[in-house]
XYZ file of N, CA and C in Angstrom:
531
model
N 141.652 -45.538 119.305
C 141.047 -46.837 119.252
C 141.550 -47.709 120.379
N 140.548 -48.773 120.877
C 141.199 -49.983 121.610
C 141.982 -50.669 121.167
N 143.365 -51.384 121.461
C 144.224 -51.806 120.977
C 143.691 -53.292 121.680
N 142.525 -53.671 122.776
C 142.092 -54.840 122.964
C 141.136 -55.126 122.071
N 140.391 -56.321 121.739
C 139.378 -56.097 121.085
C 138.755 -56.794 122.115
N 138.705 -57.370 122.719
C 138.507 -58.170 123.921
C 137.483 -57.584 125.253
N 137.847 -55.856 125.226
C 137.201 -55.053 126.317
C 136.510 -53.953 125.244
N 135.316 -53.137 125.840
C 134.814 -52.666 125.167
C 135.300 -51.431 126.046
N 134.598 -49.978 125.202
C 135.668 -48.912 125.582
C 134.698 -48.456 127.123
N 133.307 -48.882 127.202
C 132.550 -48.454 128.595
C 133.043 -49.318 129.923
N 133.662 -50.460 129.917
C 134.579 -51.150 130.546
C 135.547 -50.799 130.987
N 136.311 -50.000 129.998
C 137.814 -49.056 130.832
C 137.370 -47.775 130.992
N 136.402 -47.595 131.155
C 135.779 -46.167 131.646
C 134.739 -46.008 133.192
N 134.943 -47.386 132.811
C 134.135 -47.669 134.545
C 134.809 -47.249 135.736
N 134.451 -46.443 136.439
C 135.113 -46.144 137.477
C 135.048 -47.145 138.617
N 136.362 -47.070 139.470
C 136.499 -47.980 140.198
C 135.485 -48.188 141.673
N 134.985 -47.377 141.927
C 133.921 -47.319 143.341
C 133.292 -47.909 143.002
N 133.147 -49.560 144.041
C 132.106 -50.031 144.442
C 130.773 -49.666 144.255
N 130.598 -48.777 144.517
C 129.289 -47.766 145.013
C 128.865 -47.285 143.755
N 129.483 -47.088 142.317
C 129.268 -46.698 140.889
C 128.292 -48.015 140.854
N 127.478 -47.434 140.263
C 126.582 -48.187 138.950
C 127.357 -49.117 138.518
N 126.995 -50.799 138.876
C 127.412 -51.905 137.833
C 126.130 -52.158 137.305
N 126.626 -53.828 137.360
C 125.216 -54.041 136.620
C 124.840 -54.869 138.083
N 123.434 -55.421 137.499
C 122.175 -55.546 138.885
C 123.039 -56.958 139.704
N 123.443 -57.652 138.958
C 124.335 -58.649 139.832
C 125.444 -58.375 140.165
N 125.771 -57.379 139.878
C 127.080 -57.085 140.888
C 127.045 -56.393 142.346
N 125.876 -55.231 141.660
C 125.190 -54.493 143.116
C 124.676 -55.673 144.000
N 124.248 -56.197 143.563
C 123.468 -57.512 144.257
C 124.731 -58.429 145.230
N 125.378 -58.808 144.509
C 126.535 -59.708 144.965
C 127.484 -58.491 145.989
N 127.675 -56.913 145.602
C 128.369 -56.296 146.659
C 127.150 -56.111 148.529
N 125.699 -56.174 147.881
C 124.724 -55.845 148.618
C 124.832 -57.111 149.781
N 125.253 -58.250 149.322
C 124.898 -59.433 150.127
C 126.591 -59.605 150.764
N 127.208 -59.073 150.281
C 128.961 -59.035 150.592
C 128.275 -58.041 152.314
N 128.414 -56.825 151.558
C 128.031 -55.920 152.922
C 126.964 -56.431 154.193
N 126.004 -57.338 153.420
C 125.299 -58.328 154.710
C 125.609 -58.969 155.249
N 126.308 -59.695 154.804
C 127.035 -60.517 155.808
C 127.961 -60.279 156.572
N 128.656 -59.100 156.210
C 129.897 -58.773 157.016
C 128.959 -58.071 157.943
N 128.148 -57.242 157.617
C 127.065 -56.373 158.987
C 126.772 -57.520 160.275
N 126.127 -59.260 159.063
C 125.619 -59.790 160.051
C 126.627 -60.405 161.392
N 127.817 -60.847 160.175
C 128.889 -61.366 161.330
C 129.708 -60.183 162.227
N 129.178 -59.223 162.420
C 129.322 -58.041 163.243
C 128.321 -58.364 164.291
N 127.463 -58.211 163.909
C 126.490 -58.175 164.849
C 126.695 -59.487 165.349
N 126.870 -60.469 165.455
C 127.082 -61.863 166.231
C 127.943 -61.335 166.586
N 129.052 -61.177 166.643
C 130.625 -61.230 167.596
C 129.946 -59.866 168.446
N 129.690 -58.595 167.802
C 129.546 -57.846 169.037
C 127.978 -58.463 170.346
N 126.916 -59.033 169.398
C 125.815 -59.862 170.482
C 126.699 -60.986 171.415
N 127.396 -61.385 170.822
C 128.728 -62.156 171.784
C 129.460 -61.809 172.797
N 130.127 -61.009 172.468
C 130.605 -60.149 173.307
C 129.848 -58.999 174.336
N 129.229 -58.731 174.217
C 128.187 -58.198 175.034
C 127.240 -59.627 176.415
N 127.083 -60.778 175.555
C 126.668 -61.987 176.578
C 127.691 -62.219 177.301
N 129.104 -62.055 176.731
C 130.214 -62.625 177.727
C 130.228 -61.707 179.265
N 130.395 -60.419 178.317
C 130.316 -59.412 179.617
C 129.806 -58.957 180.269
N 127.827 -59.119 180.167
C 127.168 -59.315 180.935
C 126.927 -60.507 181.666
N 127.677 -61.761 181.300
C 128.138 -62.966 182.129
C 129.058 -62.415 183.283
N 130.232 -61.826 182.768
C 131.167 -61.741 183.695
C 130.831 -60.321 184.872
N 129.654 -59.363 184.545
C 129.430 -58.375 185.152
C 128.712 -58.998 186.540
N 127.827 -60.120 185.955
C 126.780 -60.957 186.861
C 127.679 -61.847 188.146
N 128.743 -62.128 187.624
C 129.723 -63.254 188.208
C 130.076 -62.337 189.124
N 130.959 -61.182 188.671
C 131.516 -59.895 189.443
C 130.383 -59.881 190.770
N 128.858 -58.963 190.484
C 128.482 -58.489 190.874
C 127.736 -59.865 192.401
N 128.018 -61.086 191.875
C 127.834 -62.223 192.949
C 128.874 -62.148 193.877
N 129.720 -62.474 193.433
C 131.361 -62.454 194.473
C 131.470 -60.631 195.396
N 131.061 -59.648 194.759
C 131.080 -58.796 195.514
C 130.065 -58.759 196.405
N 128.917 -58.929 196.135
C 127.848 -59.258 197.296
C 128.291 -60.215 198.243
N 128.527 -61.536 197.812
C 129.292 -62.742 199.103
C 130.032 -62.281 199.607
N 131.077 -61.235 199.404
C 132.070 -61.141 200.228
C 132.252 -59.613 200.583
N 131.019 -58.661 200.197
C 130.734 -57.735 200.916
C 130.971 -57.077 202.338
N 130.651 -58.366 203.106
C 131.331 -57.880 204.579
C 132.273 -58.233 205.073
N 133.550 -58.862 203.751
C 134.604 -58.977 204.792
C 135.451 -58.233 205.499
N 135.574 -57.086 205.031
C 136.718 -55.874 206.049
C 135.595 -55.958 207.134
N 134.210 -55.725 207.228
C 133.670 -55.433 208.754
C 133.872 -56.868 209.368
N 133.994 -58.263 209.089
C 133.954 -59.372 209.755
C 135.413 -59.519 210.135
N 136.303 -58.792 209.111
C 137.572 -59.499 209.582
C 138.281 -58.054 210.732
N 137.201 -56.508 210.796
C 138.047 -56.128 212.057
C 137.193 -56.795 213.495
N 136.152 -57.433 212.959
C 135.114 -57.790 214.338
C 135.762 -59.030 214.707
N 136.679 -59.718 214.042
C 137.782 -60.764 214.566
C 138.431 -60.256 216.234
N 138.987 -59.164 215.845
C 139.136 -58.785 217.198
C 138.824 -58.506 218.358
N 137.383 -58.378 217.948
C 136.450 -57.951 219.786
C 136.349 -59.378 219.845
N 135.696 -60.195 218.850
C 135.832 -61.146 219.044
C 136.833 -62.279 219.800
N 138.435 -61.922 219.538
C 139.565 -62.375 219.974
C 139.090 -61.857 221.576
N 139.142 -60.962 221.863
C 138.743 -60.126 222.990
C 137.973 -60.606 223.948
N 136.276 -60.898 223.459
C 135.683 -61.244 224.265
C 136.043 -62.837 224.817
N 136.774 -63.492 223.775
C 137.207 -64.822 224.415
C 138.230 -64.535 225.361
N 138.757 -63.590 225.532
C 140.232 -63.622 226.312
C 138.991 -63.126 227.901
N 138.158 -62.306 227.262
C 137.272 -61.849 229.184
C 137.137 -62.912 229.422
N 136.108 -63.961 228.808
C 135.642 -64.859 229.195
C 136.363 -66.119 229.459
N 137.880 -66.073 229.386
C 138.543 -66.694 229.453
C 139.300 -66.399 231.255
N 139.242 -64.922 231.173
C 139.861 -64.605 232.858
C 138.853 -64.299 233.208
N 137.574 -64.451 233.336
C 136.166 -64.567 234.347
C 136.634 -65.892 234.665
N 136.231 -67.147 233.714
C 136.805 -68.233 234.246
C 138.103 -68.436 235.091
N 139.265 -67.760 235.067
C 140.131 -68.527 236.018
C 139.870 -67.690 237.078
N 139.161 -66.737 237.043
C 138.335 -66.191 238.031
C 138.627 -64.205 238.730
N 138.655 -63.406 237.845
C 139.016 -62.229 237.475
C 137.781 -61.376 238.385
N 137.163 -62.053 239.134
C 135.664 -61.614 239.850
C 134.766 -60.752 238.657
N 133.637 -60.567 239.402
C 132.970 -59.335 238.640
C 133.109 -58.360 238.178
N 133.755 -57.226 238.941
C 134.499 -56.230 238.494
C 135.255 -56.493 237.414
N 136.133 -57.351 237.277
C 137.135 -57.505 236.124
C 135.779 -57.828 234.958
N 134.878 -59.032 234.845
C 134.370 -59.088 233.888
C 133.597 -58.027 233.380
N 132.705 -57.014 234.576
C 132.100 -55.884 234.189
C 132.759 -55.070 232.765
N 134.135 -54.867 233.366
C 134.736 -53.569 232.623
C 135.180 -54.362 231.541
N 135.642 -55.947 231.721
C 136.054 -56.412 230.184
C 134.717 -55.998 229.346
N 133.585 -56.619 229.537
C 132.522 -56.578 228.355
C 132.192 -55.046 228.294
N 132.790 -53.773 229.119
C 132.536 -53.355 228.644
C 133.559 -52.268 227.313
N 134.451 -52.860 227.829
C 135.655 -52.811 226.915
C 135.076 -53.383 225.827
N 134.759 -54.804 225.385
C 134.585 -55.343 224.353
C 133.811 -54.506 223.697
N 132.289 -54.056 224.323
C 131.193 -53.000 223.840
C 131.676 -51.892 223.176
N 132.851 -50.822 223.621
C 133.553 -50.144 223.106
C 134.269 -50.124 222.294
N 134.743 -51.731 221.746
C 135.276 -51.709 220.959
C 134.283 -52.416 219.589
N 133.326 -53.125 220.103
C 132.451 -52.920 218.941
C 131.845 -51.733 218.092
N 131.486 -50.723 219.160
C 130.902 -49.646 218.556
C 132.100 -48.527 217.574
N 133.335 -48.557 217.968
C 134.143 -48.738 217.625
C 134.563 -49.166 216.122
N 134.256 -50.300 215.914
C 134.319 -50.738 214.638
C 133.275 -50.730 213.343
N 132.165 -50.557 214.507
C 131.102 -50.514 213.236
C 131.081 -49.325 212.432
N 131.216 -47.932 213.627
C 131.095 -46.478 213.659
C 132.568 -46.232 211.981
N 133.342 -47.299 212.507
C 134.923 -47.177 210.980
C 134.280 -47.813 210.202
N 132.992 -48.290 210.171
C 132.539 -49.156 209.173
C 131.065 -47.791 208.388
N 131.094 -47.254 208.891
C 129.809 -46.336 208.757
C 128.395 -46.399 209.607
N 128.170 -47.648 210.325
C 127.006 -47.790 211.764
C 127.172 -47.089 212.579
N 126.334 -46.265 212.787
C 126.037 -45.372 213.890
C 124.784 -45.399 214.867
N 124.536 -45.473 216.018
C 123.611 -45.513 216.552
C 122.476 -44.141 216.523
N 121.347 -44.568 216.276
C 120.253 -43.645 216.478
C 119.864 -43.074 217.744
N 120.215 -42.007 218.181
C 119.574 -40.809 219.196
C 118.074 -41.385 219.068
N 117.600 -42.122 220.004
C 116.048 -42.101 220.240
C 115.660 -41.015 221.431
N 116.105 -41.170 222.503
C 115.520 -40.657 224.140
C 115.477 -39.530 223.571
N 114.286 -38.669 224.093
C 113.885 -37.477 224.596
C 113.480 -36.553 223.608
N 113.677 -37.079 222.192
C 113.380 -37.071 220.461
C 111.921 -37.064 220.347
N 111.254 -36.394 219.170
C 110.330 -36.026 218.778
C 110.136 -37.841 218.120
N 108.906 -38.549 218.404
C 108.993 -39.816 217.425
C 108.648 -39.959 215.751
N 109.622 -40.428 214.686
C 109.798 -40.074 213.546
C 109.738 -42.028 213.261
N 108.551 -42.004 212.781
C 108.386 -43.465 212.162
C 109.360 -43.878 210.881
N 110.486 -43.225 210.503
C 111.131 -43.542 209.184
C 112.943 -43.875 210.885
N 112.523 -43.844 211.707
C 113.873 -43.952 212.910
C 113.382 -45.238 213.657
N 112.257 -44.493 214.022
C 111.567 -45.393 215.690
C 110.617 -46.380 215.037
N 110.356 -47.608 216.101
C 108.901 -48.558 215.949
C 108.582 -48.583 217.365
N 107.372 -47.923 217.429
C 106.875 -47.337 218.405
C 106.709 -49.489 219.169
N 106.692 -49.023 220.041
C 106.011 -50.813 221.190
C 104.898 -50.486 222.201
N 105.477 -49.347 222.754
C 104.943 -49.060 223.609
C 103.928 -47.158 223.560
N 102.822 -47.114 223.993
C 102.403 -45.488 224.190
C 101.966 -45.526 225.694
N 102.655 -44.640 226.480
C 102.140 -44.510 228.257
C 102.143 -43.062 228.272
N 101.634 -42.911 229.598
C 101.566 -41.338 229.735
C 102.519 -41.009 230.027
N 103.383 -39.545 230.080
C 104.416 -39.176 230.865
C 104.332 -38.164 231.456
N 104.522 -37.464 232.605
C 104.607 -36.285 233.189
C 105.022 -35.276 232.511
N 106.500 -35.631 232.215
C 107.246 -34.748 231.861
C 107.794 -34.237 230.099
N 107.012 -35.344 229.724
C 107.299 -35.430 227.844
C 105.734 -35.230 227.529
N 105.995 -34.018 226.015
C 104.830 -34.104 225.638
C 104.265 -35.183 224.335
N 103.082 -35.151 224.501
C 102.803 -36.385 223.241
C 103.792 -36.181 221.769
N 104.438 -38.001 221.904
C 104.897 -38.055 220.812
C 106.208 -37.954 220.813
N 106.651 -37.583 221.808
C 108.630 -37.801 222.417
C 108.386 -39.232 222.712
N 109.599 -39.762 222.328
C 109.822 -40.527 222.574
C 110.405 -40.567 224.223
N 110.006 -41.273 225.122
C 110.494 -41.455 226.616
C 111.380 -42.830 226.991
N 111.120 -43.790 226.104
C 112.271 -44.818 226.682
C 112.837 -45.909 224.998
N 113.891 -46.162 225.431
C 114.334 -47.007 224.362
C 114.717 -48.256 224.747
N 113.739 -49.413 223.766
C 113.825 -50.508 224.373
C 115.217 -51.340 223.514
N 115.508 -50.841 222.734
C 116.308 -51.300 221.659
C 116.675 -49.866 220.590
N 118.157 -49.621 221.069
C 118.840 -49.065 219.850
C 118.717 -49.593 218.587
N 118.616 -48.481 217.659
C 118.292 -48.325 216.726
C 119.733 -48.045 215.836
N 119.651 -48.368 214.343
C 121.390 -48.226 214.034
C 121.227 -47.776 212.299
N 121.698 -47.028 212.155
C 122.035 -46.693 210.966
C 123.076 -47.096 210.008
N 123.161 -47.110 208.532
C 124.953 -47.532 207.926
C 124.758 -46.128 206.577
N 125.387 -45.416 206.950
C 125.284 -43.902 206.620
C 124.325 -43.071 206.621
N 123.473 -43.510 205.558
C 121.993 -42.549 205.449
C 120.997 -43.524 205.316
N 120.978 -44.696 205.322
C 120.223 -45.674 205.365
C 119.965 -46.445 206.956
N 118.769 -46.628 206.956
C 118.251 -47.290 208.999
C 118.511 -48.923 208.287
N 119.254 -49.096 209.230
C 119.428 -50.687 209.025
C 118.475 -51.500 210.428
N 118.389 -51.000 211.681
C 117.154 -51.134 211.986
C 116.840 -49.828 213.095
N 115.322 -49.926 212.926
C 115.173 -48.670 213.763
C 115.241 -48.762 215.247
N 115.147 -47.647 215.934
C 114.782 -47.644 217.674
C 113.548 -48.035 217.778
N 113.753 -49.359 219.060
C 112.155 -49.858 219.159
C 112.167 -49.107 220.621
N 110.778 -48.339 220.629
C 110.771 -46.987 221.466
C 109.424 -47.279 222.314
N 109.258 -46.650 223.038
C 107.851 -46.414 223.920
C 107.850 -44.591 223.950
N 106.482 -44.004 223.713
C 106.363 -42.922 222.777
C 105.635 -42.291 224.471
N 105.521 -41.084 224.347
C 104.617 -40.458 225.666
C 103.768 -39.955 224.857
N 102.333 -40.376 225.631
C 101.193 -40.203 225.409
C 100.526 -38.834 226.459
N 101.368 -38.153 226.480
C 101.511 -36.620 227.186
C 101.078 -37.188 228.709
N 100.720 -36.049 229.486
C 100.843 -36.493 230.875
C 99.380 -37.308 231.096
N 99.069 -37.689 232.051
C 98.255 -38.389 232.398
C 96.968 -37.495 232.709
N 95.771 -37.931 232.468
C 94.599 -36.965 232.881
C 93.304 -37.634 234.070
């Protein structure tokens, strides 16, 4: 026998899991327990997800702005450079001296871009490939057959596998007839 009279004997036989059969307001009251804790989940993680696609956006600004500073800060130096030619042209270094400074400086641009990944495009004497070259010019040539490229009016430059701009070219329109 119960020694309570107070509890009935299907009461101390109830097993303790949540998840057992109560009655309809209790399922009810555990059903809306578990909703809300789902819902205030879902806010803190929808939260957290806005923060860090905030801060991915912020990231991904500041790395774009300041994208080229290792190439700007080694081009400091040709830079330093070309002021120092143009500094002894002025006290008067003649031609010769300025010739070979700029072309020192030139060398040392190509130089830096090439540690940067820019490379210049091979146009002359090349088959013409519209994804390299922008054609300007078509003349005849003696010696090239249609579609070589024969003169380059402007190097063309690459930054690995991507044309950052192409060779602006004059194309041979085979020999003359």
């Amino acid at each position: 026998m119960n020694p309570d009279p107070t509890t009935n004997d299907t009461e101390a036989q109830a097993p303790a899991d949540p998840g057992a059969a109560g009655t309809p307001a209790d399922e009810l009251a555990e059903a809306r327990r578990q909703r809300d804790e789902y819902l205030e989940l879902l806010q803190r993680s929808r939260a957290e997800f806005e923060n860090y696609r905030k801060r991915a956006k912020a990231q991904a600004d500041a790395d774009r702005q300041y994208a080229v500073a290792a190439l700007a800060k080694d081009l400091l130096e040709v830079v330093d450079n070309a002021a120092r030619g143009a500094e002894a042209a002025r006290v008067g270094g003649g031609a010769q001296g300025l010739v070979e400074g700029f072309e020192m400086v030139l060398k040392q641009l190509h130089d830096t871009l090439a540690k940067h990944g820019v490379e210049p495009i091979d146009a002359k004497g090349q088959p013409f490939d519209p994804n390299l070259h922008e054609a300007l010019a078509h003349r005849p040539h003696p010696e090239h057959p249609e579609g070589t490229v024969v003169d380059e009016l402007a190097r063309g430059y690459r930054l690995r596998d991507r044309v950052l701009r192409p060779s602006r070219v004059a194309v041979s329109a085979g020999p003359e007839k």
